[in-house]
PDB file of C-alpha atoms in Angstrom:
ATOM      1  CA  UNK B 156       8.045  -8.893  -8.210  1.00 49.00           C
ATOM      2  CA  UNK B 157       4.145  -9.049  -8.165  1.00 58.00           C
ATOM      3  CA  UNK B 158       4.824 -12.920  -8.002  1.00 71.00           C
ATOM      4  CA  UNK B 159       7.849 -12.572  -5.301  1.00 75.00           C
ATOM      5  CA  UNK B 160       5.019 -11.480  -3.047  1.00 76.00           C
ATOM      6  CA  UNK B 161       2.680 -13.570  -3.300  1.00 80.00           C
ATOM      7  CA  UNK B 162       4.475 -16.861  -3.205  1.00 84.00           C
ATOM      8  CA  UNK B 163       6.878 -15.256  -0.144  1.00 84.00           C
ATOM      9  CA  UNK B 164       4.226 -15.282   1.338  1.00 83.00           C
ATOM     10  CA  UNK B 165       3.030 -18.924   0.686  1.00 87.00           C
ATOM     11  CA  UNK B 166       6.162 -19.796   2.024  1.00 89.00           C
ATOM     12  CA  UNK B 167       6.152 -17.815   4.889  1.00 86.00           C
ATOM     13  CA  UNK B 168       2.510 -18.491   6.359  1.00 86.00           C
ATOM     14  CA  UNK B 169       3.329 -22.274   5.003  1.00 87.00           C
ATOM     15  CA  UNK B 170       6.229 -22.754   6.187  1.00 88.00           C
ATOM     16  CA  UNK B 171       5.024 -21.285  10.192  1.00 84.00           C
ATOM     17  CA  UNK B 172       2.172 -24.062   9.711  1.00 87.00           C
ATOM     18  CA  UNK B 173       4.360 -26.678   8.498  1.00 88.00           C
ATOM     19  CA  UNK B 174       6.262 -25.947  11.208  1.00 86.00           C
ATOM     20  CA  UNK B 175       3.356 -25.971  14.221  1.00 81.00           C
ATOM     21  CA  UNK B 176       2.374 -29.282  12.573  1.00 85.00           C
ATOM     22  CA  UNK B 177       5.812 -30.784  12.429  1.00 84.00           C
ATOM     23  CA  UNK B 178       5.040 -30.309  16.613  1.00 78.00           C
ATOM     24  CA  UNK B 179       2.096 -32.151  16.604  1.00 79.00           C
ATOM     25  CA  UNK B 180       0.251 -29.091  17.217  1.00 74.00           C
ATOM     26  CA  UNK B 181      -3.289 -28.409  15.952  1.00 79.00           C
ATOM     27  CA  UNK B 182      -4.080 -26.231  13.309  1.00 80.00           C
ATOM     28  CA  UNK B 183      -7.402 -24.789  14.218  1.00 80.00           C
ATOM     29  CA  UNK B 184      -5.963 -23.573  17.712  1.00 74.00           C
ATOM     30  CA  UNK B 185      -3.749 -21.099  15.643  1.00 81.00           C
ATOM     31  CA  UNK B 186      -7.167 -19.150  14.237  1.00 84.00           C
ATOM     32  CA  UNK B 187      -8.999 -17.421  17.375  1.00 84.00           C
ATOM     33  CA  UNK B 188     -11.327 -14.158  16.721  1.00 88.00           C
ATOM     34  CA  UNK B 189     -10.555 -12.927  20.191  1.00 85.00           C
ATOM     35  CA  UNK B 190      -6.663 -12.124  19.123  1.00 88.00           C
ATOM     36  CA  UNK B 191      -7.397 -11.511  15.432  1.00 91.00           C
ATOM     37  CA  UNK B 192      -9.904  -8.969  16.677  1.00 93.00           C
ATOM     38  CA  UNK B 193      -7.606  -7.310  19.101  1.00 92.00           C
ATOM     39  CA  UNK B 194      -4.960  -6.853  17.129  1.00 93.00           C
ATOM     40  CA  UNK B 195      -6.146  -6.510  13.209  1.00 94.00           C
ATOM     41  CA  UNK B 196      -8.538  -3.916  15.417  1.00 95.00           C
ATOM     42  CA  UNK B 197      -6.548  -2.425  17.114  1.00 95.00           C
ATOM     43  CA  UNK B 198      -4.172  -1.290  14.074  1.00 95.00           C
ATOM     44  CA  UNK B 199      -6.668   0.184  12.358  1.00 95.00           C
ATOM     45  CA  UNK B 200      -7.132   2.568  14.829  1.00 96.00           C
ATOM     46  CA  UNK B 201      -4.139   3.615  16.193  1.00 96.00           C
ATOM     47  CA  UNK B 202      -3.783   4.254  11.903  1.00 96.00           C
ATOM     48  CA  UNK B 203      -6.622   6.532  11.749  1.00 96.00           C
ATOM     49  CA  UNK B 204      -5.664   8.213  14.710  1.00 96.00           C
ATOM     50  CA  UNK B 205      -2.221   8.557  13.537  1.00 95.00           C
ATOM     51  CA  UNK B 206      -3.021   9.323   9.128  1.00 95.00           C
ATOM     52  CA  UNK B 207      -5.752  10.500   7.945  1.00 94.00           C
ATOM     53  CA  UNK B 208      -8.956   8.455   6.867  1.00 95.00           C
ATOM     54  CA  UNK B 209      -7.822   8.449   2.615  1.00 93.00           C
ATOM     55  CA  UNK B 210      -4.230   7.490   3.813  1.00 93.00           C
ATOM     56  CA  UNK B 211      -5.858   3.898   5.512  1.00 94.00           C
ATOM     57  CA  UNK B 212      -8.391   3.582   3.098  1.00 94.00           C
ATOM     58  CA  UNK B 213      -5.462   3.259   0.484  1.00 93.00           C
ATOM     59  CA  UNK B 214      -4.872   0.101   2.414  1.00 93.00           C
ATOM     60  CA  UNK B 215      -6.497  -2.368   0.043  1.00 91.00           C
ATOM     61  CA  UNK B 216      -5.263  -0.469  -2.988  1.00 91.00           C
ATOM     62  CA  UNK B 217      -1.715  -0.776  -2.067  1.00 90.00           C
ATOM     63  CA  UNK B 218      -1.603  -4.332  -1.599  1.00 87.00           C
ATOM     64  CA  UNK B 219      -2.973  -4.865  -4.170  1.00 85.00           C
ATOM     65  CA  UNK B 220      -0.099  -2.923  -5.937  1.00 83.00           C
ATOM     66  CA  UNK B 221       2.291  -4.832  -4.299  1.00 81.00           C
ATOM     67  CA  UNK B 222       0.750  -8.125  -5.896  1.00 80.00           C
ATOM     68  CA  UNK B 223       1.064  -7.133  -9.067  1.00 79.00           C
ATOM     69  CA  UNK B 224       4.083  -6.866 -11.420  1.00 76.00           C
ATOM     70  CA  UNK B 225       5.178  -3.487 -12.118  1.00 74.00           C
ATOM     71  CA  UNK B 226       4.239  -1.256 -14.505  1.00 76.00           C
ATOM     72  CA  UNK B 227       7.484   0.716 -15.177  1.00 73.00           C
ATOM     73  CA  UNK B 228      10.021  -0.101 -17.349  1.00 81.00           C
ATOM     74  CA  UNK B 229      12.850   1.476 -18.469  1.00 87.00           C
ATOM     75  CA  UNK B 230      13.226  -0.064 -21.607  1.00 87.00           C
ATOM     76  CA  UNK B 231      10.210   1.277 -23.008  1.00 87.00           C
ATOM     77  CA  UNK B 232      10.332   4.100 -21.537  1.00 90.00           C
ATOM     78  CA  UNK B 233      13.656   4.505 -23.017  1.00 91.00           C
ATOM     79  CA  UNK B 234      12.563   3.837 -26.437  1.00 91.00           C
ATOM     80  CA  UNK B 235       9.481   5.879 -26.477  1.00 91.00           C
ATOM     81  CA  UNK B 236      11.359   8.547 -25.521  1.00 93.00           C
ATOM     82  CA  UNK B 237      13.455   8.182 -28.584  1.00 93.00           C
ATOM     83  CA  UNK B 238      11.283   7.492 -30.894  1.00 92.00           C
ATOM     84  CA  UNK B 239       9.546  11.219 -30.259  1.00 92.00           C
ATOM     85  CA  UNK B 240      13.486  12.378 -29.909  1.00 92.00           C
ATOM     86  CA  UNK B 241      13.466  11.178 -33.227  1.00 92.00           C
ATOM     87  CA  UNK B 242       9.737  12.617 -34.488  1.00 90.00           C
ATOM     88  CA  UNK B 243      10.528  16.494 -33.215  1.00 89.00           C
ATOM     89  CA  UNK B 244      13.739  15.897 -35.018  1.00 87.00           C
ATOM     90  CA  UNK B 245      12.459  15.018 -38.383  1.00 88.00           C
ATOM     91  CA  UNK B 246       8.566  17.283 -37.708  1.00 86.00           C
ATOM     92  CA  UNK B 247       9.630  19.952 -34.489  1.00 84.00           C
ATOM     93  CA  UNK B 248       7.966  20.516 -32.144  1.00 85.00           C
ATOM     94  CA  UNK B 249       4.785  21.042 -33.556  1.00 83.00           C
ATOM     95  CA  UNK B 250       4.399  17.397 -33.724  1.00 85.00           C
ATOM     96  CA  UNK B 251       3.824  16.695 -29.901  1.00 86.00           C
ATOM     97  CA  UNK B 252       0.283  18.609 -30.200  1.00 85.00           C
ATOM     98  CA  UNK B 253      -0.622  15.167 -32.300  1.00 85.00           C
ATOM     99  CA  UNK B 254       0.984  13.143 -29.140  1.00 86.00           C
ATOM    100  CA  UNK B 255      -0.462  14.500 -26.745  1.00 85.00           C
ATOM    101  CA  UNK B 256      -3.951  14.853 -27.959  1.00 86.00           C
ATOM    102  CA  UNK B 257      -3.806  10.409 -28.079  1.00 84.00           C
ATOM    103  CA  UNK B 258      -5.981   9.323 -25.561  1.00 86.00           C
ATOM    104  CA  UNK B 259      -4.675   6.035 -26.551  1.00 87.00           C
ATOM    105  CA  UNK B 260      -0.361   7.839 -24.961  1.00 85.00           C
ATOM    106  CA  UNK B 261      -1.758   9.106 -22.565  1.00 83.00           C
ATOM    107  CA  UNK B 262      -3.854   6.037 -20.832  1.00 83.00           C
ATOM    108  CA  UNK B 263      -0.904   4.121 -21.562  1.00 84.00           C
ATOM    109  CA  UNK B 264       2.177   7.079 -20.879  1.00 87.00           C
ATOM    110  CA  UNK B 265       3.560   8.124 -17.891  1.00 89.00           C
ATOM    111  CA  UNK B 266       1.381  11.318 -16.169  1.00 90.00           C
ATOM    112  CA  UNK B 267       5.225  13.117 -16.143  1.00 92.00           C
ATOM    113  CA  UNK B 268       6.109  12.439 -19.996  1.00 92.00           C
ATOM    114  CA  UNK B 269       2.924  13.800 -21.131  1.00 91.00           C
ATOM    115  CA  UNK B 270       2.730  17.127 -18.841  1.00 91.00           C
ATOM    116  CA  UNK B 271       6.243  17.489 -20.004  1.00 92.00           C
ATOM    117  CA  UNK B 272       5.361  17.245 -23.363  1.00 91.00           C
ATOM    118  CA  UNK B 273       2.794  19.643 -22.999  1.00 90.00           C
ATOM    119  CA  UNK B 274       5.716  22.190 -21.821  1.00 91.00           C
ATOM    120  CA  UNK B 275       8.267  21.853 -23.936  1.00 90.00           C
ATOM    121  CA  UNK B 276       5.306  22.873 -26.717  1.00 87.00           C
ATOM    122  CA  UNK B 277       4.730  26.544 -24.380  1.00 85.00           C
ATOM    123  CA  UNK B 278       9.252  27.026 -25.466  1.00 82.00           C
ATOM    124  CA  UNK B 279       9.506  27.836 -21.572  1.00 84.00           C
ATOM    125  CA  UNK B 280      13.118  28.696 -20.753  1.00 88.00           C
ATOM    126  CA  UNK B 281      15.287  24.903 -19.658  1.00 89.00           C
ATOM    127  CA  UNK B 282      16.055  26.452 -16.763  1.00 90.00           C
ATOM    128  CA  UNK B 283      11.964  27.059 -15.302  1.00 93.00           C
ATOM    129  CA  UNK B 284      11.100  23.445 -16.700  1.00 92.00           C
ATOM    130  CA  UNK B 285      13.957  21.981 -14.436  1.00 93.00           C
ATOM    131  CA  UNK B 286      12.451  23.570 -11.537  1.00 94.00           C
ATOM    132  CA  UNK B 287       8.566  22.112 -12.942  1.00 94.00           C
ATOM    133  CA  UNK B 288       9.943  18.967 -13.574  1.00 94.00           C
ATOM    134  CA  UNK B 289      11.918  18.720 -10.386  1.00 93.00           C
ATOM    135  CA  UNK B 290       9.075  19.654  -8.314  1.00 94.00           C
ATOM    136  CA  UNK B 291       6.540  17.202  -9.685  1.00 94.00           C
ATOM    137  CA  UNK B 292       9.235  14.583  -8.961  1.00 94.00           C
ATOM    138  CA  UNK B 293       9.174  15.302  -5.365  1.00 94.00           C
ATOM    139  CA  UNK B 294       5.260  15.861  -4.773  1.00 95.00           C
ATOM    140  CA  UNK B 295       5.412  12.609  -6.238  1.00 94.00           C
ATOM    141  CA  UNK B 296       8.199  10.864  -3.872  1.00 95.00           C
ATOM    142  CA  UNK B 297       6.956  12.322  -0.625  1.00 95.00           C
ATOM    143  CA  UNK B 298       3.159  11.322  -2.122  1.00 93.00           C
ATOM    144  CA  UNK B 299       4.490   6.895  -2.067  1.00 94.00           C
ATOM    145  CA  UNK B 300       6.227   7.937   1.334  1.00 95.00           C
ATOM    146  CA  UNK B 301       3.448   8.511   3.230  1.00 94.00           C
ATOM    147  CA  UNK B 302       1.704   5.305   1.312  1.00 94.00           C
ATOM    148  CA  UNK B 303       5.040   3.237   2.318  1.00 95.00           C
ATOM    149  CA  UNK B 304       4.584   5.277   6.290  1.00 96.00           C
ATOM    150  CA  UNK B 305       1.273   3.843   6.844  1.00 96.00           C
ATOM    151  CA  UNK B 306       2.812   0.208   6.541  1.00 96.00           C
ATOM    152  CA  UNK B 307       5.801   0.550   8.141  1.00 96.00           C
ATOM    153  CA  UNK B 308       3.662   2.278  10.968  1.00 97.00           C
ATOM    154  CA  UNK B 309       1.685  -0.725  11.168  1.00 96.00           C
ATOM    155  CA  UNK B 310       4.263  -2.173  11.241  1.00 95.00           C
ATOM    156  CA  UNK B 311       5.097  -0.716  15.108  1.00 95.00           C
ATOM    157  CA  UNK B 312       1.682  -1.192  15.986  1.00 96.00           C
ATOM    158  CA  UNK B 313       1.213  -4.928  15.026  1.00 95.00           C
ATOM    159  CA  UNK B 314       3.178  -6.009  17.851  1.00 95.00           C
ATOM    160  CA  UNK B 315       2.721  -4.065  20.606  1.00 94.00           C
ATOM    161  CA  UNK B 316      -1.259  -4.541  20.304  1.00 94.00           C
ATOM    162  CA  UNK B 317      -0.621  -8.030  20.139  1.00 93.00           C
ATOM    163  CA  UNK B 318       1.400  -7.673  22.783  1.00 92.00           C
ATOM    164  CA  UNK B 319      -1.527  -5.391  24.427  1.00 92.00           C
ATOM    165  CA  UNK B 320      -3.452  -8.642  23.849  1.00 89.00           C
ATOM    166  CA  UNK B 321      -1.559 -11.039  26.322  1.00 89.00           C
ATOM    167  CA  UNK B 322      -1.970  -8.807  29.033  1.00 88.00           C
ATOM    168  CA  UNK B 323      -6.058  -9.205  28.406  1.00 84.00           C
ATOM    169  CA  UNK B 324      -5.279 -13.027  28.171  1.00 82.00           C
ATOM    170  CA  UNK B 325      -2.988 -13.271  31.091  1.00 82.00           C
ATOM    171  CA  UNK B 326      -5.903 -11.006  32.910  1.00 81.00           C
ATOM    172  CA  UNK B 327      -8.825 -13.543  31.955  1.00 74.00           C
ATOM    173  CA  UNK B 328      -5.838 -16.552  33.149  1.00 76.00           C
ATOM    174  CA  UNK B 329      -6.113 -15.045  36.749  1.00 76.00           C
ATOM    175  CA  UNK B 330      -9.742 -14.268  36.320  1.00 71.00           C
ATOM    176  CA  UNK B 331     -10.570 -18.368  36.063  1.00 68.00           C
ATOM    177  CA  UNK B 332      -7.730 -19.560  38.001  1.00 69.00           C
ATOM    178  CA  UNK B 333     -10.361 -22.220  39.635  1.00 65.00           C
ATOM    179  CA  UNK B 334     -11.369 -23.007  35.854  1.00 68.00           C
ATOM    180  CA  UNK B 335      -9.247 -25.416  34.241  1.00 66.00           C
ATOM    181  CA  UNK B 336     -11.138 -25.318  31.446  1.00 66.00           C
ATOM    182  CA  UNK B 337     -11.031 -21.887  30.610  1.00 66.00           C
ATOM    183  CA  UNK B 338      -7.770 -21.461  31.978  1.00 69.00           C
ATOM    184  CA  UNK B 339      -6.684 -22.875  29.291  1.00 67.00           C
ATOM    185  CA  UNK B 340      -8.486 -21.265  26.902  1.00 68.00           C
ATOM    186  CA  UNK B 341      -7.374 -17.838  28.844  1.00 71.00           C
ATOM    187  CA  UNK B 342      -3.870 -18.782  27.752  1.00 76.00           C
ATOM    188  CA  UNK B 343      -4.044 -19.679  24.305  1.00 72.00           C
ATOM    189  CA  UNK B 344      -5.786 -16.601  23.656  1.00 72.00           C
ATOM    190  CA  UNK B 345      -3.114 -14.802  25.109  1.00 79.00           C
ATOM    191  CA  UNK B 346      -0.103 -16.175  23.066  1.00 85.00           C
ATOM    192  CA  UNK B 347      -1.859 -16.124  20.003  1.00 89.00           C
ATOM    193  CA  UNK B 348      -2.088 -12.407  20.276  1.00 89.00           C
ATOM    194  CA  UNK B 349       1.234 -12.513  20.097  1.00 92.00           C
ATOM    195  CA  UNK B 350       1.629 -14.362  17.648  1.00 92.00           C
ATOM    196  CA  UNK B 351      -1.014 -12.251  15.262  1.00 93.00           C
ATOM    197  CA  UNK B 352       0.688  -9.629  16.461  1.00 94.00           C
ATOM    198  CA  UNK B 353       4.142 -10.069  15.225  1.00 94.00           C
ATOM    199  CA  UNK B 354       3.352 -12.830  12.648  1.00 93.00           C
ATOM    200  CA  UNK B 355       1.744  -9.875  10.796  1.00 94.00           C
ATOM    201  CA  UNK B 356       4.317  -7.449  11.520  1.00 95.00           C
ATOM    202  CA  UNK B 357       7.233  -9.407   9.468  1.00 94.00           C
ATOM    203  CA  UNK B 358       5.517 -11.521   7.202  1.00 91.00           C
ATOM    204  CA  UNK B 359       2.824  -8.548   5.766  1.00 92.00           C
ATOM    205  CA  UNK B 360       3.276  -4.778   6.243  1.00 94.00           C
ATOM    206  CA  UNK B 361       6.831  -5.027   7.153  1.00 95.00           C
ATOM    207  CA  UNK B 362       7.476  -6.511   3.916  1.00 92.00           C
ATOM    208  CA  UNK B 363       4.505  -4.827   1.799  1.00 92.00           C
ATOM    209  CA  UNK B 364       6.848  -1.988   3.214  1.00 94.00           C
ATOM    210  CA  UNK B 365      10.191  -2.962   1.870  1.00 92.00           C
ATOM    211  CA  UNK B 366       8.550  -4.332  -1.796  1.00 90.00           C
ATOM    212  CA  UNK B 367       6.624  -0.175  -2.211  1.00 91.00           C
ATOM    213  CA  UNK B 368      10.244   1.471  -1.519  1.00 92.00           C
ATOM    214  CA  UNK B 369      11.643  -0.505  -3.849  1.00 87.00           C
ATOM    215  CA  UNK B 370       8.401   0.208  -6.159  1.00 88.00           C
ATOM    216  CA  UNK B 371       9.337   4.226  -5.722  1.00 91.00           C
ATOM    217  CA  UNK B 372      13.094   3.412  -6.542  1.00 90.00           C
ATOM    218  CA  UNK B 373      12.459   2.268 -10.250  1.00 88.00           C
ATOM    219  CA  UNK B 374       9.669   4.680 -10.675  1.00 90.00           C
ATOM    220  CA  UNK B 375      11.477   8.024  -9.504  1.00 92.00           C
ATOM    221  CA  UNK B 376      14.489   6.220 -11.885  1.00 91.00           C
ATOM    222  CA  UNK B 377      11.902   5.850 -14.450  1.00 91.00           C
ATOM    223  CA  UNK B 378      10.592   9.822 -14.437  1.00 93.00           C
ATOM    224  CA  UNK B 379      14.627  10.909 -14.671  1.00 93.00           C
ATOM    225  CA  UNK B 380      14.570   9.289 -17.405  1.00 93.00           C
ATOM    226  CA  UNK B 381      11.616  11.251 -18.658  1.00 94.00           C
ATOM    227  CA  UNK B 382      13.314  14.571 -17.324  1.00 95.00           C
ATOM    228  CA  UNK B 383      17.290  14.040 -18.669  1.00 94.00           C
ATOM    229  CA  UNK B 384      14.999  12.795 -21.643  1.00 94.00           C
ATOM    230  CA  UNK B 385      12.640  15.919 -22.043  1.00 94.00           C
ATOM    231  CA  UNK B 386      15.108  18.636 -21.252  1.00 94.00           C
ATOM    232  CA  UNK B 387      16.953  16.705 -24.157  1.00 93.00           C
ATOM    233  CA  UNK B 388      14.435  16.803 -26.863  1.00 92.00           C
ATOM    234  CA  UNK B 389      14.203  20.491 -25.826  1.00 91.00           C
ATOM    235  CA  UNK B 390      17.013  20.808 -26.409  1.00 90.00           C
ATOM    236  CA  UNK B 391      17.096  19.411 -30.021  1.00 89.00           C
ATOM    237  CA  UNK B 392      19.543  16.711 -29.459  1.00 90.00           C
ATOM    238  CA  UNK B 393      19.876  13.888 -31.299  1.00 90.00           C
ATOM    239  CA  UNK B 394      18.494  10.408 -30.846  1.00 90.00           C
ATOM    240  CA  UNK B 395      21.819   8.523 -30.678  1.00 91.00           C
ATOM    241  CA  UNK B 396      22.957  11.478 -28.206  1.00 93.00           C
ATOM    242  CA  UNK B 397      19.617  10.944 -26.004  1.00 92.00           C
ATOM    243  CA  UNK B 398      20.261   7.564 -26.207  1.00 92.00           C
ATOM    244  CA  UNK B 399      23.696   7.664 -24.417  1.00 91.00           C
ATOM    245  CA  UNK B 400      22.092   9.929 -21.581  1.00 89.00           C
ATOM    246  CA  UNK B 401      19.445   7.084 -21.059  1.00 91.00           C
ATOM    247  CA  UNK B 402      21.255   4.165 -20.852  1.00 90.00           C
ATOM    248  CA  UNK B 403      23.284   4.704 -17.557  1.00 89.00           C
ATOM    249  CA  UNK B 404      19.477   4.405 -16.094  1.00 88.00           C
ATOM    250  CA  UNK B 405      18.534   1.265 -17.480  1.00 85.00           C
ATOM    251  CA  UNK B 406      20.558  -2.568 -15.194  1.00 74.00           C
ATOM    252  CA  UNK B 407      22.920  -3.784 -15.954  1.00 50.00           C
ATOM    253  CA  UNK B 408      21.647  -6.853 -17.555  1.00 45.00           C
ATOM    254  CA  UNK B 409      20.010  -4.971 -19.933  1.00 59.00           C
ATOM    255  CA  UNK B 410      22.746  -2.420 -20.825  1.00 52.00           C
ATOM    256  CA  UNK B 411      23.718  -5.181 -23.457  1.00 48.00           C
ATOM    257  CA  UNK B 412      20.813  -5.385 -25.434  1.00 52.00           C
ATOM    258  CA  UNK B 413      20.390  -1.330 -25.767  1.00 51.00           C
ATOM    259  CA  UNK B 414      24.621  -1.494 -28.010  1.00 53.00           C
ATOM    260  CA  UNK B 415      23.006  -4.429 -29.447  1.00 50.00           C
ATOM    261  CA  UNK B 416      19.681  -2.324 -30.610  1.00 57.00           C
ATOM    262  CA  UNK B 417      21.854   0.936 -30.683  1.00 53.00           C
ATOM    263  CA  UNK B 418      24.080  -0.899 -33.082  1.00 52.00           C
ATOM    264  CA  UNK B 419      20.702  -2.454 -35.177  1.00 53.00           C
ATOM    265  CA  UNK B 420      19.546   1.095 -36.341  1.00 50.00           C
ATOM    266  CA  UNK B 421      20.199   3.744 -33.937  1.00 48.00           C
ATOM    267  CA  UNK B 422      21.735   5.994 -36.656  1.00 44.00           C
ATOM    268  CA  UNK B 423      18.503   5.734 -38.336  1.00 44.00           C
ATOM    269  CA  UNK B 424      16.951   7.522 -35.517  1.00 45.00           C
ATOM    270  CA  UNK B 425      18.635  10.462 -36.273  1.00 44.00           C
TER     271      UNK B 425
END
């Protein structure tokens, strides 16, 4: 997913520039400062009006997240849950205290898993655990949707700011009707502002929003898997039974691998 984002940006911008070159256009004429200031600056201003400063400040971090490989792995998460289930089955709930105090485990594991294991040791009722986990999931999804909303809003503001830049450029066109050199420059600024607005919206903001939605779906699946695993561990179910609960979360391509792992050594984990 991370590589796809970078490759997509290169292909998208590259195709546009190549097409312009094939039409014998001057590439340097596409790079003008004033349209960029109008579109980018205006979009940032509109975002600051619509969202908090903290939300807008997260944009560089979210861009980096979209361009990196996803950390979520349903197969890895399932294997970890089954390993924990085997330990609890053999040694009881007290073994979780040692697990949750492991700094390396806490650094690499989903925060919901670490928090959930701690709650399991407290001996809370299953219905209470379910309510707590569902609430954590809801809050997580709402925060992620807020991040996505920033990019979706930017995708809406950017073309509009491009049109505003075009209007400003046309004002300059009318002001320089008697000066041919200035007239041509003003026309270029006008059209390039529209180009920037549409380009940024459809090759950066909206695709990044779509990518973050896919990431959220995968992360939500992982957390749902963790919740099901934690509740099953709380009920002291066997690792084999827990595996059967969690396998449906895996993609179709990975189910064969999970089934093979069950045949090779699933019985040993009980």
